[in-house]
Short mmCIF file of C-alpha atoms in Angstrom, two decimals:
data_model
loop_
_atom_site.label_atom_id
_atom_site.label_comp_id
_atom_site.label_asym_id
_atom_site.label_seq_id
_atom_site.Cartn_x
_atom_site.Cartn_y
_atom_site.Cartn_z
CA MET G 25 2.88 -19.73 -13.87
CA THR G 26 0.49 -18.99 -16.72
CA PHE G 27 -3.00 -17.66 -16.05
CA PHE G 28 -5.67 -17.61 -18.71
CA SER G 29 -9.41 -17.89 -19.08
CA ARG G 30 -12.24 -16.73 -21.27
CA SER G 31 -11.82 -13.49 -23.22
CA THR G 32 -15.43 -12.35 -23.27
CA SER G 33 -16.17 -8.86 -21.92
CA LEU G 34 -18.98 -10.20 -19.71
CA THR G 35 -18.33 -13.70 -18.45
CA THR G 36 -20.68 -16.66 -18.61
CA GLY G 37 -21.17 -16.49 -14.85
CA ALA G 38 -22.01 -12.80 -14.96
CA LEU G 39 -24.50 -13.41 -17.78
CA ALA G 40 -26.12 -16.18 -15.79
CA LEU G 41 -26.34 -13.94 -12.73
CA ALA G 42 -27.82 -11.15 -14.83
CA ALA G 43 -30.45 -13.55 -16.18
CA LEU G 44 -31.24 -14.73 -12.67
CA LEU G 45 -31.80 -11.13 -11.59
CA GLY G 46 -33.98 -10.42 -14.60
CA LEU G 47 -31.41 -8.15 -16.25
CA THR G 48 -30.39 -8.05 -19.88
CA PRO G 49 -26.62 -8.12 -20.50
CA ALA G 50 -26.74 -4.40 -21.26
CA GLN G 51 -28.23 -3.77 -17.83
CA ALA G 52 -25.64 -5.77 -15.92
CA ALA G 53 -23.35 -3.11 -14.48
CA GLN G 54 -19.63 -3.60 -15.08
CA LEU G 55 -17.19 -1.20 -13.47
CA ASN G 56 -14.22 -0.48 -15.75
CA LEU G 57 -11.36 0.66 -13.57
CA HIS G 58 -7.91 1.91 -14.57
CA ASN G 59 -5.72 0.08 -12.06
CA GLY G 60 -2.18 1.20 -12.93
CA GLY G 61 0.44 -1.51 -12.32
CA ASP G 62 0.29 -5.15 -13.31
CA VAL G 63 -1.06 -7.51 -10.66
CA THR G 64 1.61 -10.06 -9.74
CA SER G 65 -0.61 -12.59 -7.94
CA LEU G 66 -4.10 -13.22 -6.62
CA ASP G 67 -2.57 -14.70 -3.46
CA PRO G 68 -3.01 -11.98 -0.80
CA GLN G 69 0.22 -13.02 0.93
CA LYS G 70 2.28 -12.28 -2.19
CA LEU G 71 1.19 -8.68 -2.82
CA SER G 72 2.80 -5.29 -2.17
CA GLY G 73 1.10 -2.57 -4.24
CA ASP G 74 -2.04 -0.45 -3.96
CA TRP G 75 -3.07 -1.66 -7.43
CA GLU G 76 -3.04 -5.23 -6.07
CA ASN G 77 -4.89 -4.18 -2.92
CA ARG G 78 -7.77 -2.89 -5.07
CA VAL G 79 -8.30 -6.37 -6.52
CA SER G 80 -7.55 -8.37 -3.38
CA GLY G 81 -9.84 -6.27 -1.16
CA ASP G 82 -12.75 -6.95 -3.53
CA ILE G 83 -12.28 -10.72 -3.67
CA PHE G 84 -11.27 -11.45 -0.07
CA GLU G 85 -12.63 -10.29 3.27
CA GLY G 86 -10.74 -10.29 6.56
CA LEU G 87 -12.16 -10.43 10.07
CA MET G 88 -12.38 -6.66 9.71
CA THR G 89 -12.92 -4.76 6.47
CA GLU G 90 -13.32 -1.12 5.38
CA ASP G 91 -16.44 1.00 5.10
CA ALA G 92 -16.86 3.62 2.36
CA LYS G 93 -14.61 6.01 4.30
CA ALA G 94 -11.97 3.29 4.83
CA GLU G 95 -12.72 2.97 8.55
CA PRO G 96 -12.51 -0.55 10.06
CA ILE G 97 -15.84 -2.40 10.38
CA PRO G 98 -16.65 -6.09 10.98
CA GLY G 99 -16.12 -8.21 7.87
CA ALA G 100 -16.03 -12.00 8.02
CA ALA G 101 -16.42 -11.60 11.78
CA GLU G 102 -19.83 -10.52 13.02
CA SER G 103 -18.48 -9.40 16.41
CA TYR G 104 -15.51 -9.51 18.76
CA THR G 105 -14.67 -9.14 22.44
CA LEU G 106 -11.43 -7.87 24.03
CA SER G 107 -9.97 -9.08 27.31
CA ASP G 108 -9.54 -6.67 30.22
CA ASP G 109 -5.78 -6.54 29.67
CA LYS G 110 -6.42 -5.72 25.96
CA THR G 111 -4.26 -8.55 24.65
CA VAL G 112 -6.82 -11.24 23.71
CA TYR G 113 -9.37 -10.72 20.94
CA THR G 114 -12.12 -13.29 20.47
CA PHE G 115 -13.88 -13.09 17.10
CA LYS G 116 -17.20 -14.72 16.20
CA ILE G 117 -17.14 -15.56 12.50
CA ARG G 118 -20.41 -15.09 10.63
CA ALA G 119 -22.52 -18.23 10.46
CA ASP G 120 -23.14 -17.47 6.76
CA ALA G 121 -19.48 -16.75 5.88
CA LYS G 122 -18.67 -19.00 2.90
CA TRP G 123 -16.06 -19.52 0.24
CA SER G 124 -17.22 -19.02 -3.33
CA ASP G 125 -17.46 -22.83 -3.72
CA GLY G 126 -20.06 -22.88 -0.93
CA LYS G 127 -17.83 -24.35 1.77
CA PRO G 128 -17.94 -22.52 5.14
CA VAL G 129 -15.24 -20.07 6.15
CA THR G 130 -13.92 -21.38 9.46
CA ALA G 131 -11.70 -20.18 12.27
CA GLY G 132 -9.30 -22.86 11.03
CA ASP G 133 -8.95 -21.03 7.72
CA PHE G 134 -7.71 -17.97 9.60
CA VAL G 135 -5.31 -20.02 11.72
CA PHE G 136 -3.98 -21.69 8.57
CA SER G 137 -3.57 -18.30 6.87
CA PHE G 138 -1.73 -16.61 9.74
CA LYS G 139 0.62 -19.58 10.16
CA ARG G 140 1.36 -19.60 6.42
CA LEU G 141 2.01 -15.84 6.55
CA MET G 142 4.54 -16.21 9.36
CA ASP G 143 6.24 -19.37 8.09
CA PRO G 144 9.72 -18.15 7.02
CA LYS G 145 9.82 -20.54 4.07
CA ASN G 146 6.97 -18.62 2.42
CA ALA G 147 8.91 -15.31 2.57
CA ALA G 148 5.82 -13.09 2.76
CA GLU G 149 7.11 -9.52 2.33
CA TYR G 150 4.49 -7.92 4.56
CA ALA G 151 4.39 -10.50 7.34
CA TYR G 152 5.76 -7.92 9.75
CA LEU G 153 2.49 -5.98 9.64
CA GLN G 154 1.01 -8.72 11.84
CA TYR G 155 3.90 -8.81 14.33
CA PRO G 156 1.62 -7.57 17.13
CA ILE G 157 0.37 -11.20 17.31
CA LYS G 158 2.10 -13.21 20.03
CA ASN G 159 5.28 -14.95 18.79
CA ALA G 160 4.69 -13.77 15.20
CA GLU G 161 8.05 -12.03 14.89
CA GLY G 162 9.90 -14.89 16.55
CA ILE G 163 8.38 -17.41 14.13
CA ASN G 164 8.83 -15.24 11.05
CA THR G 165 12.50 -14.59 11.85
CA GLY G 166 13.23 -18.25 12.60
CA LYS G 167 13.82 -17.83 16.34
CA ILE G 168 10.76 -19.98 17.09
CA THR G 169 10.32 -23.05 14.88
CA ASP G 170 7.00 -24.33 16.22
CA LEU G 171 4.20 -22.66 14.21
CA ASP G 172 1.72 -23.77 16.87
CA GLN G 173 3.27 -21.18 19.20
CA LEU G 174 1.63 -18.43 17.12
CA GLY G 175 -1.02 -16.60 19.15
CA VAL G 176 -3.92 -17.58 16.88
CA LYS G 177 -6.26 -20.40 17.94
CA ALA G 178 -9.56 -21.86 16.70
CA ILE G 179 -11.83 -22.34 19.74
CA ASP G 180 -14.41 -23.93 17.44
CA ASP G 181 -15.29 -23.63 13.74
CA LYS G 182 -16.74 -20.16 14.18
CA THR G 183 -14.70 -18.77 17.09
CA LEU G 184 -11.18 -17.42 16.65
CA GLU G 185 -8.92 -16.26 19.46
CA ILE G 186 -5.96 -13.96 18.73
CA THR G 187 -3.48 -13.21 21.52
CA LEU G 188 -1.16 -10.22 21.17
CA GLU G 189 2.33 -9.60 22.50
CA ARG G 190 0.99 -6.43 24.13
CA PRO G 191 -1.99 -4.05 23.80
CA THR G 192 -1.96 -2.63 20.27
CA ALA G 193 -4.22 0.34 19.58
CA TYR G 194 -4.20 -0.09 15.80
CA PHE G 195 -4.68 -3.87 15.65
CA LEU G 196 -8.25 -3.84 14.31
CA GLY G 197 -7.06 -1.55 11.50
CA ALA G 198 -4.19 -3.94 10.74
CA LEU G 199 -6.76 -6.75 10.37
CA THR G 200 -8.26 -4.98 7.33
CA HIS G 201 -4.95 -5.48 5.49
CA TYR G 202 -4.57 -8.28 2.96
CA THR G 203 -1.99 -10.03 5.17
CA ALA G 204 -4.90 -10.82 7.51
CA TYR G 205 -7.23 -12.33 4.89
CA PRO G 206 -8.26 -15.97 5.38
CA LEU G 207 -7.11 -18.59 2.90
CA PRO G 208 -9.06 -21.69 1.78
CA GLU G 209 -7.14 -24.44 3.58
CA HIS G 210 -9.14 -27.18 1.87
CA LEU G 211 -8.20 -25.90 -1.60
CA ILE G 212 -4.53 -25.12 -0.93
CA LYS G 213 -3.98 -28.58 0.53
CA GLU G 214 -5.51 -30.07 -2.62
CA LYS G 215 -3.99 -27.81 -5.30
CA GLY G 216 -0.82 -26.40 -3.75
CA ASP G 217 0.50 -23.28 -5.49
CA ALA G 218 -1.98 -23.82 -8.33
CA TRP G 219 -4.85 -22.78 -6.02
CA VAL G 220 -4.66 -19.18 -7.30
CA GLN G 221 -5.20 -20.10 -10.94
CA VAL G 222 -8.49 -18.93 -12.38
CA GLY G 223 -10.64 -22.04 -12.53
CA ASN G 224 -9.27 -23.22 -9.17
CA ILE G 225 -9.34 -20.19 -6.89
CA VAL G 226 -12.11 -19.66 -4.37
CA THR G 227 -12.51 -16.43 -2.41
CA ASN G 228 -14.69 -15.17 0.44
CA GLY G 229 -15.21 -11.52 -0.54
CA PRO G 230 -17.99 -9.74 -2.42
CA TYR G 231 -16.46 -10.69 -5.80
CA LYS G 232 -14.56 -13.59 -7.30
CA PRO G 233 -11.98 -13.56 -10.14
CA VAL G 234 -13.13 -15.17 -13.37
CA GLU G 235 -10.41 -14.00 -15.75
CA TRP G 236 -6.80 -12.90 -15.35
CA VAL G 237 -4.63 -11.90 -18.28
CA PRO G 238 -1.24 -10.74 -16.92
CA GLY G 239 -0.25 -7.43 -18.46
CA SER G 240 -3.85 -6.71 -19.45
CA HIS G 241 -6.55 -7.07 -16.78
CA VAL G 242 -8.27 -8.96 -13.99
CA LEU G 243 -12.01 -9.52 -14.34
CA THR G 244 -14.22 -10.27 -11.35
CA GLU G 245 -17.92 -10.96 -10.90
CA LYS G 246 -20.31 -11.10 -7.96
CA ASN G 247 -19.72 -13.89 -5.49
CA ASP G 248 -23.23 -15.18 -4.86
CA GLN G 249 -21.98 -17.02 -1.75
CA TRP G 250 -20.90 -13.79 -0.03
CA HIS G 251 -23.02 -13.03 3.03
CA ASP G 252 -24.25 -9.65 1.74
CA ALA G 253 -24.39 -10.37 -2.02
CA ALA G 254 -27.95 -9.06 -2.33
CA THR G 255 -26.74 -5.51 -1.60
CA LEU G 256 -24.16 -5.35 -4.42
CA LYS G 257 -25.02 -2.84 -7.15
CA ILE G 258 -22.02 -3.59 -9.40
CA ASP G 259 -22.13 -6.98 -11.15
CA SER G 260 -18.54 -7.23 -12.33
CA VAL G 261 -15.28 -5.27 -12.27
CA LYS G 262 -12.55 -5.12 -14.91
CA PHE G 263 -9.24 -3.94 -13.44
CA PHE G 264 -7.15 -2.67 -16.37
CA THR G 265 -3.34 -2.71 -16.26
CA LEU G 266 -2.06 0.60 -17.65
CA GLU G 267 0.87 2.56 -16.21
CA ASP G 268 0.56 5.43 -18.74
CA ASN G 269 -1.69 7.88 -16.89
CA ALA G 270 -2.07 10.18 -19.90
CA ALA G 271 -3.35 7.24 -21.96
CA ALA G 272 -5.67 6.27 -19.10
CA LEU G 273 -7.18 9.76 -19.05
CA ARG G 274 -7.72 9.65 -22.84
CA ARG G 275 -9.52 6.32 -22.48
CA TYR G 276 -11.63 7.75 -19.67
CA ARG G 277 -12.64 10.67 -21.87
CA ALA G 278 -13.55 8.15 -24.60
CA GLY G 279 -15.86 6.39 -22.14
CA GLU G 280 -13.74 3.25 -21.75
CA PHE G 281 -13.00 3.74 -18.05
CA ASP G 282 -15.38 4.67 -15.23
CA VAL G 283 -12.60 5.44 -12.74
CA VAL G 284 -9.00 6.56 -13.32
CA THR G 285 -6.87 5.98 -10.22
CA SER G 286 -4.18 8.54 -11.13
CA PHE G 287 -3.83 11.28 -13.73
CA PRO G 288 -1.03 13.55 -14.98
CA THR G 289 -0.98 16.53 -12.67
CA ASP G 290 -0.59 18.97 -15.55
CA GLN G 291 -4.13 18.00 -16.58
CA TYR G 292 -5.70 19.05 -13.29
CA GLN G 293 -6.60 22.58 -14.37
CA TRP G 294 -8.09 21.30 -17.64
CA LEU G 295 -10.16 18.72 -15.76
CA GLN G 296 -11.49 21.34 -13.36
CA GLU G 297 -12.53 23.59 -16.24
CA ASN G 298 -13.86 20.97 -18.65
CA MET G 299 -15.04 18.09 -16.45
CA PRO G 300 -16.05 19.84 -13.21
CA GLY G 301 -16.53 17.57 -10.22
CA GLN G 302 -14.91 14.55 -11.84
CA ALA G 303 -11.31 15.08 -10.69
CA HIS G 304 -10.86 14.08 -7.04
CA VAL G 305 -7.78 15.48 -5.29
CA ALA G 306 -7.68 14.87 -1.53
CA PRO G 307 -5.05 14.59 1.20
CA PHE G 308 -4.39 11.07 2.31
CA ALA G 309 -2.02 9.13 4.52
CA GLY G 310 0.92 8.59 2.23
CA LEU G 311 4.55 9.60 1.80
CA TYR G 312 6.46 10.14 -1.46
CA TYR G 313 10.16 9.69 -0.84
CA TYR G 314 13.56 8.78 -2.26
CA VAL G 315 15.51 5.88 -0.81
CA VAL G 316 19.28 6.15 -0.74
CA ASN G 317 21.31 2.94 -0.73
CA SER G 318 23.18 3.29 2.55
CA SER G 319 25.12 0.08 1.89
CA LYS G 320 26.99 1.61 -1.09
CA PRO G 321 29.68 4.32 -0.94
CA PRO G 322 29.42 7.27 -1.02
CA PHE G 323 25.78 6.98 0.10
CA ASP G 324 26.86 5.35 3.34
CA ASN G 325 28.04 8.88 4.25
CA ALA G 326 25.24 10.68 6.11
CA LYS G 327 26.56 14.06 4.92
CA VAL G 328 26.15 13.03 1.27
CA ARG G 329 22.58 11.89 1.95
CA GLU G 330 21.79 15.08 3.85
CA ALA G 331 23.21 17.30 1.09
CA LEU G 332 20.99 15.61 -1.50
CA SER G 333 17.97 16.02 0.74
CA MET G 334 18.71 19.65 1.65
CA ALA G 335 19.05 20.71 -2.00
CA ILE G 336 15.49 19.62 -2.86
CA ASN G 337 13.16 22.62 -3.03
CA ARG G 338 10.06 20.86 -1.71
CA GLU G 339 7.95 24.03 -1.65
CA VAL G 340 7.73 24.14 -5.45
CA ILE G 341 7.00 20.45 -6.08
CA GLY G 342 3.35 20.29 -4.96
CA PRO G 343 2.16 23.67 -6.25
CA LYS G 344 4.31 24.06 -9.38
CA ILE G 345 5.91 20.79 -10.55
CA LEU G 346 2.79 18.72 -9.89
CA GLY G 347 0.18 21.46 -9.67
CA THR G 348 -2.05 19.60 -7.24
CA GLY G 349 -0.78 21.10 -3.98
CA GLU G 350 0.95 18.19 -2.24
CA LEU G 351 2.44 19.23 1.12
CA PRO G 352 6.26 19.36 1.45
CA ALA G 353 7.64 16.62 3.70
CA TYR G 354 10.48 17.37 6.11
CA GLY G 355 9.59 14.48 8.41
CA TRP G 356 8.62 10.86 7.89
CA VAL G 357 5.14 10.44 9.40
CA PRO G 358 2.27 12.21 7.57
CA PRO G 359 0.29 14.76 9.60
CA GLY G 360 -2.93 13.60 11.21
CA MET G 361 -1.94 10.01 11.96
CA ALA G 362 -3.69 8.55 15.01
CA ASN G 363 -1.85 7.95 18.29
CA TYR G 364 0.75 10.62 17.48
CA ASP G 365 -0.11 13.76 19.37
CA GLY G 366 2.55 16.40 19.91
CA PRO G 367 4.75 18.63 17.75
CA GLU G 368 5.44 17.54 14.18
CA VAL G 369 8.93 16.12 13.66
CA LYS G 370 11.04 17.95 11.07
CA VAL G 371 14.70 18.08 10.06
CA ALA G 372 16.54 20.92 11.83
CA TRP G 373 17.04 22.89 8.59
CA ALA G 374 13.44 22.69 7.38
CA ASP G 375 12.65 26.40 7.76
CA LEU G 376 15.87 27.86 6.32
CA PRO G 377 15.58 29.93 3.11
CA TYR G 378 16.20 27.73 0.07
CA GLY G 379 19.32 29.67 -0.96
CA GLU G 380 20.87 28.99 2.43
CA LYS G 381 19.97 25.31 2.20
CA LEU G 382 21.71 25.13 -1.18
CA GLU G 383 24.92 26.70 0.14
CA LYS G 384 24.99 24.33 3.13
CA ALA G 385 24.43 21.38 0.81
CA LYS G 386 27.35 22.46 -1.41
CA ALA G 387 29.60 22.77 1.64
CA MET G 388 28.65 19.27 2.83
CA LEU G 389 29.46 17.72 -0.53
CA THR G 390 32.78 19.58 -0.61
CA GLU G 391 33.53 18.21 2.86
CA ALA G 392 32.73 14.73 1.54
CA GLY G 393 35.28 15.21 -1.26
CA TYR G 394 33.06 16.24 -4.18
CA GLY G 395 33.14 19.38 -6.29
CA PRO G 396 33.66 20.72 -9.85
CA ASP G 397 36.75 18.54 -10.39
CA LYS G 398 35.12 15.47 -8.89
CA PRO G 399 31.35 15.53 -9.46
CA LEU G 400 29.11 13.17 -7.53
CA LYS G 401 27.54 10.78 -10.02
CA VAL G 402 24.07 9.54 -9.08
CA THR G 403 21.78 7.09 -10.84
CA LEU G 404 18.20 8.02 -9.95
CA ARG G 405 15.60 5.35 -10.64
CA TYR G 406 11.83 5.75 -10.83
CA ASN G 407 8.96 3.60 -12.04
CA THR G 408 7.18 4.56 -15.25
CA ASP G 409 4.74 7.38 -14.60
CA ASP G 410 4.52 10.93 -15.98
CA ASN G 411 4.37 12.40 -12.50
CA HIS G 412 7.38 10.43 -11.22
CA LYS G 413 9.34 11.58 -14.26
CA ARG G 414 8.31 15.18 -13.70
CA VAL G 415 9.54 15.07 -10.08
CA ALA G 416 12.78 13.26 -11.00
CA VAL G 417 13.66 15.76 -13.74
CA ALA G 418 12.98 18.67 -11.34
CA ILE G 419 15.10 17.18 -8.55
CA ALA G 420 17.95 16.38 -10.93
CA SER G 421 17.98 20.07 -11.91
CA MET G 422 17.98 21.06 -8.21
CA TRP G 423 21.02 18.84 -7.62
CA LYS G 424 22.92 20.24 -10.60
CA PRO G 425 24.18 23.41 -8.77
CA LEU G 426 25.87 21.07 -6.27
CA GLY G 427 27.92 19.57 -9.07
CA VAL G 428 25.88 16.35 -9.09
CA ASP G 429 25.63 14.45 -12.39
CA VAL G 430 22.32 12.57 -12.50
CA ASP G 431 21.49 9.64 -14.75
CA LEU G 432 17.72 9.07 -14.84
CA VAL G 433 16.51 5.48 -15.30
CA ASN G 434 12.89 4.40 -15.45
CA THR G 435 11.39 0.89 -15.51
CA GLU G 436 7.94 -0.61 -15.13
CA VAL G 437 6.71 -0.89 -11.56
CA LYS G 438 7.36 -4.63 -11.05
CA VAL G 439 10.96 -4.34 -12.23
CA HIS G 440 11.49 -1.14 -10.23
CA TYR G 441 10.46 -2.62 -6.90
CA ALA G 442 12.30 -5.87 -7.59
CA ASP G 443 15.47 -3.79 -8.01
CA LEU G 444 14.76 -1.97 -4.75
CA ARG G 445 14.25 -5.21 -2.84
CA GLN G 446 17.54 -6.56 -4.23
CA GLY G 447 19.44 -3.34 -3.44
CA SER G 448 20.20 -2.77 -7.14
CA PHE G 449 20.07 1.04 -7.03
CA GLU G 450 21.79 4.16 -5.73
CA VAL G 451 18.87 6.57 -5.28
CA ALA G 452 15.31 5.57 -6.16
CA ARG G 453 11.77 6.79 -5.94
CA ALA G 454 9.42 5.02 -3.54
CA GLY G 455 6.06 5.68 -1.93
CA TRP G 456 4.12 4.38 1.03
CA LEU G 457 0.39 4.45 1.66
CA ALA G 458 -0.75 3.71 5.20
CA ASP G 459 -1.93 0.16 5.84
CA TYR G 460 -3.39 1.19 9.20
CA ASN G 461 -3.77 4.45 11.06
CA ASP G 462 -0.67 4.53 13.25
CA PRO G 463 2.83 6.07 12.88
CA ASP G 464 4.36 2.64 13.48
CA ASN G 465 3.32 1.73 9.92
CA PHE G 466 5.64 4.39 8.46
CA LEU G 467 8.51 4.16 10.96
CA ASN G 468 8.80 0.40 10.39
CA LEU G 469 10.01 1.18 6.86
CA LEU G 470 13.32 2.27 8.39
CA LYS G 471 13.72 -0.60 10.84
CA GLY G 472 16.53 -3.11 10.50
CA GLY G 473 15.50 -6.44 8.98
CA VAL G 474 12.30 -5.11 7.37
CA GLU G 475 12.27 -5.92 3.65
CA MET G 476 10.67 -2.57 2.78
CA ASN G 477 13.73 -0.80 4.27
CA TYR G 478 15.11 -0.66 0.73
CA GLY G 479 18.00 1.67 1.56
CA GLN G 480 19.25 -0.75 4.25
CA TRP G 481 19.77 2.10 6.70
CA SER G 482 20.39 0.55 10.09
CA ASN G 483 20.45 2.06 13.56
CA ALA G 484 20.21 -0.02 16.73
CA GLU G 485 18.95 2.91 18.82
CA PHE G 486 16.14 3.59 16.33
CA ASP G 487 15.11 -0.08 16.39
CA LYS G 488 15.12 -0.11 20.19
CA LEU G 489 12.99 3.04 20.37
CA LEU G 490 10.35 1.38 18.15
CA THR G 491 10.43 -1.79 20.24
CA ASP G 492 10.20 0.14 23.52
CA ALA G 493 7.41 2.34 22.17
CA ASN G 494 5.28 -0.63 21.16
CA ALA G 495 5.77 -2.19 24.58
CA ASP G 496 4.38 0.94 26.26
CA THR G 497 0.64 0.95 27.01
CA ASP G 498 0.69 4.67 27.84
CA MET G 499 -0.17 6.16 24.44
CA ALA G 500 1.34 9.58 25.23
CA ALA G 501 4.62 8.00 26.36
CA ARG G 502 4.55 5.73 23.29
CA ALA G 503 4.11 8.72 20.96
CA LYS G 504 7.06 10.46 22.63
CA LEU G 505 9.34 7.46 21.99
CA LEU G 506 8.17 7.18 18.38
CA LYS G 507 8.88 10.86 17.82
CA GLN G 508 12.39 10.38 19.21
CA ALA G 509 12.86 7.57 16.70
CA GLU G 510 11.56 9.68 13.83
CA LYS G 511 13.87 12.57 14.75
CA LEU G 512 16.87 10.25 14.96
CA ALA G 513 16.14 8.85 11.50
CA MET G 514 15.59 12.27 9.93
CA ASP G 515 18.73 13.72 11.55
CA ASP G 516 20.72 10.88 9.94
CA THR G 517 18.86 11.16 6.59
CA ALA G 518 17.79 7.53 6.72
CA ALA G 519 15.84 8.34 3.55
CA ILE G 520 14.66 11.51 1.79
CA PRO G 521 11.01 12.47 2.37
CA ILE G 522 9.75 14.70 -0.44
CA TYR G 523 6.01 15.26 -0.09
CA PHE G 524 2.91 13.94 1.61
CA TYR G 525 0.51 12.50 -0.88
CA ALA G 526 -2.73 13.75 -2.27
CA SER G 527 -4.88 11.13 -3.95
CA ARG G 528 -5.63 11.94 -7.59
CA SER G 529 -8.47 10.15 -9.33
CA VAL G 530 -11.12 10.85 -11.92
CA VAL G 531 -14.59 9.42 -11.33
CA SER G 532 -17.44 9.30 -13.83
CA PRO G 533 -20.71 11.03 -12.89
CA LYS G 534 -22.28 7.60 -13.43
CA ILE G 535 -20.57 6.36 -10.27
CA THR G 536 -22.04 7.10 -6.84
CA GLY G 537 -20.83 6.03 -3.41
CA TYR G 538 -17.21 7.02 -4.08
CA GLU G 539 -16.02 8.85 -0.96
CA ASP G 540 -12.64 10.57 -0.72
CA ASN G 541 -10.82 9.28 2.35
CA ALA G 542 -7.41 9.39 4.00
CA PHE G 543 -6.48 5.90 2.80
CA ASP G 544 -7.69 6.18 -0.81
CA ILE G 545 -9.53 2.86 -0.51
CA HIS G 546 -12.81 2.55 -2.39
CA ARG G 547 -14.24 -0.96 -2.28
CA THR G 548 -16.64 -1.81 -5.09
CA ARG G 549 -19.28 -3.07 -2.64
CA TRP G 550 -20.12 0.58 -1.78
CA LEU G 551 -20.38 1.80 -5.39
CA THR G 552 -23.27 2.09 -7.82
CA LYS G 553 -23.09 2.63 -11.58
CA ALA G 554 -25.94 4.27 -13.47
CA GLU G 555 -26.37 3.75 -17.20
#
């Protein structure tokens, strides 16, 4: 599908809006944002990356949305009630909630959207994030064929009822995710798949897309039909595709970008000294890890996976390889996640001296049949990024004393994740940023049948522990079951956690309202740009 539109830097609509507000074009504030990867779609049910979330979260609004600190607040819904048994939510949709074509946003739009998300023929990658909804998993996996069995019902045009399988503490947070955005039923029924083309698309968020040039940028402007449009301080946003972080930083220094969403870590010291206050480095709920293809020999051998994991000197990666202090990860769930009290889960060998870890790793590979006369050959894939390359080169050198021959392969992000989804890899870099504040969001990545379980590790006991945990309304008992699942996965080296993320961005002094938060989400509606 080809997407094209006008190529002006400030669109006709934005100019008209500026004139209406009494602004000259020079006064109309456009946010120029380095967005990293290339956006694959404007359809919120066909997305998977944080770079796509930045666009989608500006142009759509779910029942719940995020405040400046990324905490859930009412969005398209003005209020909700919860039944005594905590399984039925009733949302009142704002009377003034409209699509950008002026048509009202209805409860039916949400019903339509959730059914489309769960319909197996649409193959939505992230549908499982909404499995707390009654019968969602059964429908999405084909066990239930009647979409009307989904626990989402329009009571009237402005009242939506959602019934859950069981009480779910994080459900309101899950509703901020793009899988829970409404879709314009009236437009999709008229245009089909062409509804997302610029010129056709309508959205219900603070902004609407007016230009999309794949490989270059997405341009949005204020949606004057949005219920709170009068509060917006930014008139338009240009999301630039650029995976070269060093080039992005150069363009920022030249004044072309207002925000850089990632920068080469070796520039951190320079930024602190020369552009004080502009580099933002903050802990946030994310995991950097390597997936190992458990379906391919010899990586189906847990000892081989464990040896590779044990030989990684995590303590030097954050402080020395990256230079921005990321915390070493010996477990799967980042520290500080909600609903997860109790001791942190770690692999049994986490606290051994590195030299001892290396010797144990060598012994495990020898036991698996590898050594100087028969080196283990590994292809390590990563998506194009200076920091990913830096980590991959360092880890390859850490594996070398084991007698491991590493072939490094890098590709652009869309190709990289397509390869992961198809299982076309041996070992590969991946990362996960929390979609909602609960350990379930991370542990699901290792569950059988979940598309994001790239390494295809499978363990029936692990899956049962997750299922049992989410059926337990006692949050302490639930956390205990989830920790058992995490320990089981780490003991079997289901994947290789490397470090817990720190967000790294550079923000112009012209921008105010940008608040560091644990989810690294910064919606444009909260920002102001001074000239």
